[in-house]
Amino acid sequence: MNTNKPAVPNTTVTRNVHDLDRTTDNLYESLVVIAKRANQISNNVKEELHGKLAEFASSNDNLEEIFENREQIEISKHYERMPKPVLVAMDEFLNGKVYHRNPAKEQK
């Protein structure tokens, strides 16, 4: 399990709207960047989780084996406790860890 994740709060945090548009000068553009980064994070976590759970997949599982697999349950609980992708993306954006560009602005 990847334990070097950033310290991101697991709950909702009230943010100052003016902090979001500092790098782009446009609140909506900032939100699009954050949303796209959150989708990337979500897809990566989903692939990682499916890869770990695929190790436990077998074609002849019975109900007793499914309910008794503690290691699989612990992996699932770990991923449930992780911060939501939007919170991680927001933290990365506010700390300048997200590279973004707008081709429309570059053409001007």
mmCIF file of C-alpha atoms in Angstrom:
data_model
loop_
_atom_site.group_PDB
_atom_site.id
_atom_site.type_symbol
_atom_site.label_atom_id
_atom_site.label_comp_id
_atom_site.label_asym_id
_atom_site.label_seq_id
_atom_site.Cartn_x
_atom_site.Cartn_y
_atom_site.Cartn_z
ATOM 1 C CA MET A 1 0.000 0.000 0.000
ATOM 2 C CA ASN A 2 1.193 3.467 -0.826
ATOM 3 C CA THR A 3 1.734 5.204 2.520
ATOM 4 C CA ASN A 4 3.468 8.319 1.198
ATOM 5 C CA LYS A 5 0.214 10.059 0.327
ATOM 6 C CA PRO A 6 -0.044 13.766 1.146
ATOM 7 C CA ALA A 7 -1.705 14.794 4.388
ATOM 8 C CA VAL A 8 -5.071 15.802 2.983
ATOM 9 C CA PRO A 9 -8.113 16.238 5.238
ATOM 10 C CA ASN A 10 -10.836 13.610 4.869
ATOM 11 C CA THR A 11 -13.621 16.079 5.527
ATOM 12 C CA THR A 12 -14.981 19.122 3.771
ATOM 13 C CA VAL A 13 -12.873 22.251 4.162
ATOM 14 C CA THR A 14 -14.172 25.780 3.667
ATOM 15 C CA ARG A 15 -12.039 27.484 1.030
ATOM 16 C CA ASN A 16 -11.592 31.101 0.055
ATOM 17 C CA VAL A 17 -12.779 31.471 -3.550
ATOM 18 C CA HIS A 18 -10.088 34.039 -4.270
ATOM 19 C CA ASP A 19 -7.381 31.448 -3.535
ATOM 20 C CA LEU A 20 -8.684 29.288 -6.378
ATOM 21 C CA ASP A 21 -8.364 31.848 -9.155
ATOM 22 C CA ARG A 22 -4.890 33.141 -8.320
ATOM 23 C CA THR A 23 -3.001 31.007 -10.845
ATOM 24 C CA THR A 24 -5.522 31.122 -13.696
ATOM 25 C CA ASP A 25 -7.282 34.461 -13.092
ATOM 26 C CA ASN A 26 -10.537 32.592 -13.742
ATOM 27 C CA LEU A 27 -12.447 30.639 -11.104
ATOM 28 C CA TYR A 28 -14.167 28.370 -13.624
ATOM 29 C CA GLU A 29 -10.918 27.504 -15.379
ATOM 30 C CA SER A 30 -9.414 26.584 -12.007
ATOM 31 C CA LEU A 31 -12.380 24.347 -11.248
ATOM 32 C CA VAL A 32 -11.983 22.578 -14.597
ATOM 33 C CA VAL A 33 -8.295 21.953 -13.856
ATOM 34 C CA ILE A 34 -9.143 20.593 -10.405
ATOM 35 C CA ALA A 35 -11.930 18.391 -11.800
ATOM 36 C CA LYS A 36 -9.690 16.923 -14.504
ATOM 37 C CA ARG A 37 -6.950 16.197 -11.980
ATOM 38 C CA ALA A 38 -9.507 14.588 -9.641
ATOM 39 C CA ASN A 39 -10.609 12.301 -12.503
ATOM 40 C CA GLN A 40 -6.980 11.293 -13.104
ATOM 41 C CA ILE A 41 -6.480 10.501 -9.427
ATOM 42 C CA SER A 42 -9.753 8.574 -9.260
ATOM 43 C CA ASN A 43 -8.859 6.457 -12.297
ATOM 44 C CA ASN A 44 -5.398 5.683 -10.903
ATOM 45 C CA VAL A 45 -6.788 4.647 -7.515
ATOM 46 C CA LYS A 46 -9.494 2.549 -9.161
ATOM 47 C CA GLU A 47 -6.943 0.694 -11.318
ATOM 48 C CA GLU A 48 -4.707 0.124 -8.306
ATOM 49 C CA LEU A 49 -7.606 -1.232 -6.228
ATOM 50 C CA HIS A 50 -8.843 -3.535 -8.989
ATOM 51 C CA GLY A 51 -5.305 -4.835 -9.451
ATOM 52 C CA LYS A 52 -4.989 -5.691 -5.768
ATOM 53 C CA LEU A 53 -8.454 -7.264 -5.572
ATOM 54 C CA ALA A 54 -7.847 -9.278 -8.749
ATOM 55 C CA GLU A 55 -5.303 -11.332 -6.804
ATOM 56 C CA PHE A 56 -8.156 -12.709 -4.723
ATOM 57 C CA ALA A 57 -10.449 -13.517 -7.650
ATOM 58 C CA SER A 58 -11.065 -17.152 -8.367
ATOM 59 C CA SER A 59 -13.600 -18.935 -10.488
ATOM 60 C CA ASN A 60 -14.753 -21.387 -7.820
ATOM 61 C CA ASP A 61 -15.294 -19.223 -4.740
ATOM 62 C CA ASN A 62 -18.032 -20.253 -2.419
ATOM 63 C CA LEU A 63 -19.802 -17.888 -0.045
ATOM 64 C CA GLU A 64 -17.770 -18.931 2.995
ATOM 65 C CA GLU A 65 -14.461 -18.098 1.307
ATOM 66 C CA ILE A 66 -15.742 -14.708 0.186
ATOM 67 C CA PHE A 67 -16.826 -13.620 3.673
ATOM 68 C CA GLU A 68 -13.728 -14.968 5.449
ATOM 69 C CA ASN A 69 -11.070 -13.243 3.365
ATOM 70 C CA ARG A 70 -9.779 -10.717 5.920
ATOM 71 C CA GLU A 71 -6.911 -9.437 3.770
ATOM 72 C CA GLN A 72 -9.306 -8.429 1.001
ATOM 73 C CA ILE A 73 -11.529 -6.676 3.530
ATOM 74 C CA GLU A 74 -8.549 -4.757 4.953
ATOM 75 C CA ILE A 75 -7.500 -3.606 1.477
ATOM 76 C CA SER A 76 -11.037 -2.379 0.778
ATOM 77 C CA LYS A 77 -11.206 -0.556 4.120
ATOM 78 C CA HIS A 78 -7.848 1.124 3.419
ATOM 79 C CA TYR A 79 -9.157 2.526 0.130
ATOM 80 C CA GLU A 80 -12.397 3.662 1.774
ATOM 81 C CA ARG A 81 -10.420 5.658 4.371
ATOM 82 C CA MET A 82 -8.339 7.451 1.743
ATOM 83 C CA PRO A 83 -9.180 11.114 1.064
ATOM 84 C CA LYS A 84 -11.512 11.746 -1.845
ATOM 85 C CA PRO A 85 -9.839 12.515 -5.188
ATOM 86 C CA VAL A 86 -11.339 16.019 -5.288
ATOM 87 C CA LEU A 87 -9.734 16.891 -1.952
ATOM 88 C CA VAL A 88 -6.344 15.618 -3.134
ATOM 89 C CA ALA A 89 -6.668 17.505 -6.441
ATOM 90 C CA MET A 90 -7.669 20.706 -4.644
ATOM 91 C CA ASP A 91 -4.677 20.427 -2.305
ATOM 92 C CA GLU A 92 -2.314 19.806 -5.224
ATOM 93 C CA PHE A 93 -3.724 22.759 -7.159
ATOM 94 C CA LEU A 94 -3.489 25.182 -4.245
ATOM 95 C CA ASN A 95 0.105 24.086 -3.518
ATOM 96 C CA GLY A 96 1.203 24.507 -7.141
ATOM 97 C CA LYS A 97 1.763 20.799 -7.804
ATOM 98 C CA VAL A 98 -0.528 20.626 -10.864
ATOM 99 C CA TYR A 99 0.797 21.598 -14.276
ATOM 100 C CA HIS A 100 -1.893 23.079 -16.504
ATOM 101 C CA ARG A 101 -2.059 25.187 -19.615
ATOM 102 C CA ASN A 102 -4.776 26.736 -21.715
ATOM 103 C CA PRO A 103 -4.069 26.561 -25.468
ATOM 104 C CA ALA A 104 -6.677 29.267 -26.133
ATOM 105 C CA LYS A 105 -4.719 31.729 -23.990
ATOM 106 C CA GLU A 106 -1.428 30.725 -25.618
ATOM 107 C CA GLN A 107 -2.714 31.587 -29.101
ATOM 108 C CA LYS A 108 -3.521 35.189 -28.159
#
